[in-house]
Amino acid sequence: MFLVHLHLTTTTDLPPGHGDDHALQDLLWAHAAPWHQLEHITVCRTFDGFVVVLFIAAASSDRAAAQAAGLISDVGNSALLKRYGISGVN
């Protein structure tokens, strides 16, 4: 299992919305498919967005990052994620 960190920052000057952390976690679970091999999600609010940690079962860290990118791509059209931009993946 590998950890993939995502850094989401607001696309506005406003702080993250109340409850957006829980909504983001629910949204990721709702879009996770078997091929994403998602095991666990942790979402931590920051002053300008969120740090999301995805625990992904994969053969390598590169494969885990690709699976995480696929999941984020699947979720990308949501109204919630349109308020945030991904500023980093590692």
GROMACS .gro file of C-alpha atoms in nm:
model
   90
    1MET     CA    1   0.000   0.000   0.000
    2PHE     CA    2   0.121   0.348  -0.087
    3LEU     CA    3   0.027   0.695   0.034
    4VAL     CA    4  -0.053   0.966  -0.217
    5HIS     CA    5  -0.072   1.324  -0.086
    6LEU     CA    6  -0.285   1.577  -0.269
    7HIS     CA    7  -0.275   1.947  -0.190
    8LEU     CA    8  -0.594   2.131  -0.284
    9THR     CA    9  -0.609   2.507  -0.260
   10THR     CA   10  -0.907   2.736  -0.299
   11THR     CA   11  -0.951   2.909  -0.633
   12THR     CA   12  -1.105   3.208  -0.456
   13ASP     CA   13  -0.977   3.431  -0.178
   14LEU     CA   14  -1.222   3.268   0.063
   15PRO     CA   15  -1.118   3.003   0.317
   16PRO     CA   16  -1.239   2.646   0.266
   17GLY     CA   17  -1.612   2.607   0.316
   18HIS     CA   18  -1.749   2.460   0.637
   19GLY     CA   19  -1.807   2.090   0.582
   20ASP     CA   20  -1.617   2.077   0.252
   21ASP     CA   21  -1.366   1.837   0.407
   22HIS     CA   22  -1.636   1.580   0.479
   23ALA     CA   23  -1.803   1.639   0.144
   24LEU     CA   24  -1.469   1.591  -0.034
   25GLN     CA   25  -1.405   1.263   0.146
   26ASP     CA   26  -1.756   1.140   0.061
   27LEU     CA   27  -1.716   1.248  -0.300
   28LEU     CA   28  -1.391   1.056  -0.338
   29TRP     CA   29  -1.545   0.742  -0.188
   30ALA     CA   30  -1.849   0.775  -0.414
   31HIS     CA   31  -1.633   0.787  -0.727
   32ALA     CA   32  -1.380   0.522  -0.622
   33ALA     CA   33  -1.400   0.219  -0.848
   34PRO     CA   34  -1.235  -0.119  -0.790
   35TRP     CA   35  -0.945  -0.034  -1.024
   36HIS     CA   36  -0.854   0.269  -0.811
   37GLN     CA   37  -0.779   0.024  -0.526
   38LEU     CA   38  -0.856   0.292  -0.268
   39GLU     CA   39  -0.820   0.165   0.088
   40HIS     CA   40  -0.856   0.475   0.306
   41ILE     CA   41  -0.889   0.855   0.283
   42THR     CA   42  -0.784   1.124   0.525
   43VAL     CA   43  -0.877   1.489   0.461
   44CYS     CA   44  -0.719   1.764   0.671
   45ARG     CA   45  -0.832   2.124   0.639
   46THR     CA   46  -0.565   2.393   0.597
   47PHE     CA   47  -0.594   2.772   0.592
   48ASP     CA   48  -0.618   2.775   0.210
   49GLY     CA   49  -0.762   2.433   0.124
   50PHE     CA   50  -0.699   2.072   0.215
   51VAL     CA   51  -0.437   1.805   0.237
   52VAL     CA   52  -0.582   1.476   0.118
   53VAL     CA   53  -0.402   1.149   0.187
   54LEU     CA   54  -0.514   0.852  -0.019
   55PHE     CA   55  -0.405   0.504   0.085
   56ILE     CA   56  -0.390   0.303  -0.237
   57ALA     CA   57  -0.307  -0.063  -0.296
   58ALA     CA   58  -0.064  -0.070  -0.588
   59ALA     CA   59   0.250  -0.243  -0.713
   60SER     CA   60   0.458   0.077  -0.703
   61SER     CA   61   0.440   0.440  -0.595
   62ASP     CA   62   0.417   0.549  -0.959
   63ARG     CA   63   0.119   0.318  -1.013
   64ALA     CA   64  -0.046   0.449  -0.693
   65ALA     CA   65  -0.003   0.806  -0.818
   66ALA     CA   66  -0.158   0.710  -1.154
   67GLN     CA   67  -0.455   0.547  -0.980
   68ALA     CA   68  -0.501   0.857  -0.762
   69ALA     CA   69  -0.484   1.079  -1.072
   70GLY     CA   70  -0.752   0.864  -1.233
   71LEU     CA   71  -0.976   0.901  -0.930
   72ILE     CA   72  -0.930   1.279  -0.920
   73SER     CA   73  -1.002   1.293  -1.293
   74ASP     CA   74  -1.327   1.103  -1.237
   75VAL     CA   75  -1.429   1.347  -0.963
   76GLY     CA   76  -1.304   1.656  -1.149
   77ASN     CA   77  -1.642   1.768  -1.285
   78SER     CA   78  -1.800   1.806  -0.943
   79ALA     CA   79  -1.908   2.150  -0.827
   80LEU     CA   80  -1.706   2.102  -0.508
   81LEU     CA   81  -1.375   2.044  -0.683
   82LYS     CA   82  -1.433   2.339  -0.914
   83ARG     CA   83  -1.380   2.559  -0.607
   84TYR     CA   84  -1.039   2.402  -0.545
   85GLY     CA   85  -0.733   2.342  -0.756
   86ILE     CA   86  -0.480   2.066  -0.709
   87SER     CA   87  -0.153   2.240  -0.635
   88GLY     CA   88   0.053   1.929  -0.578
   89VAL     CA   89   0.059   1.550  -0.579
   90ASN     CA   90   0.331   1.347  -0.409
   0.00000   0.00000   0.00000
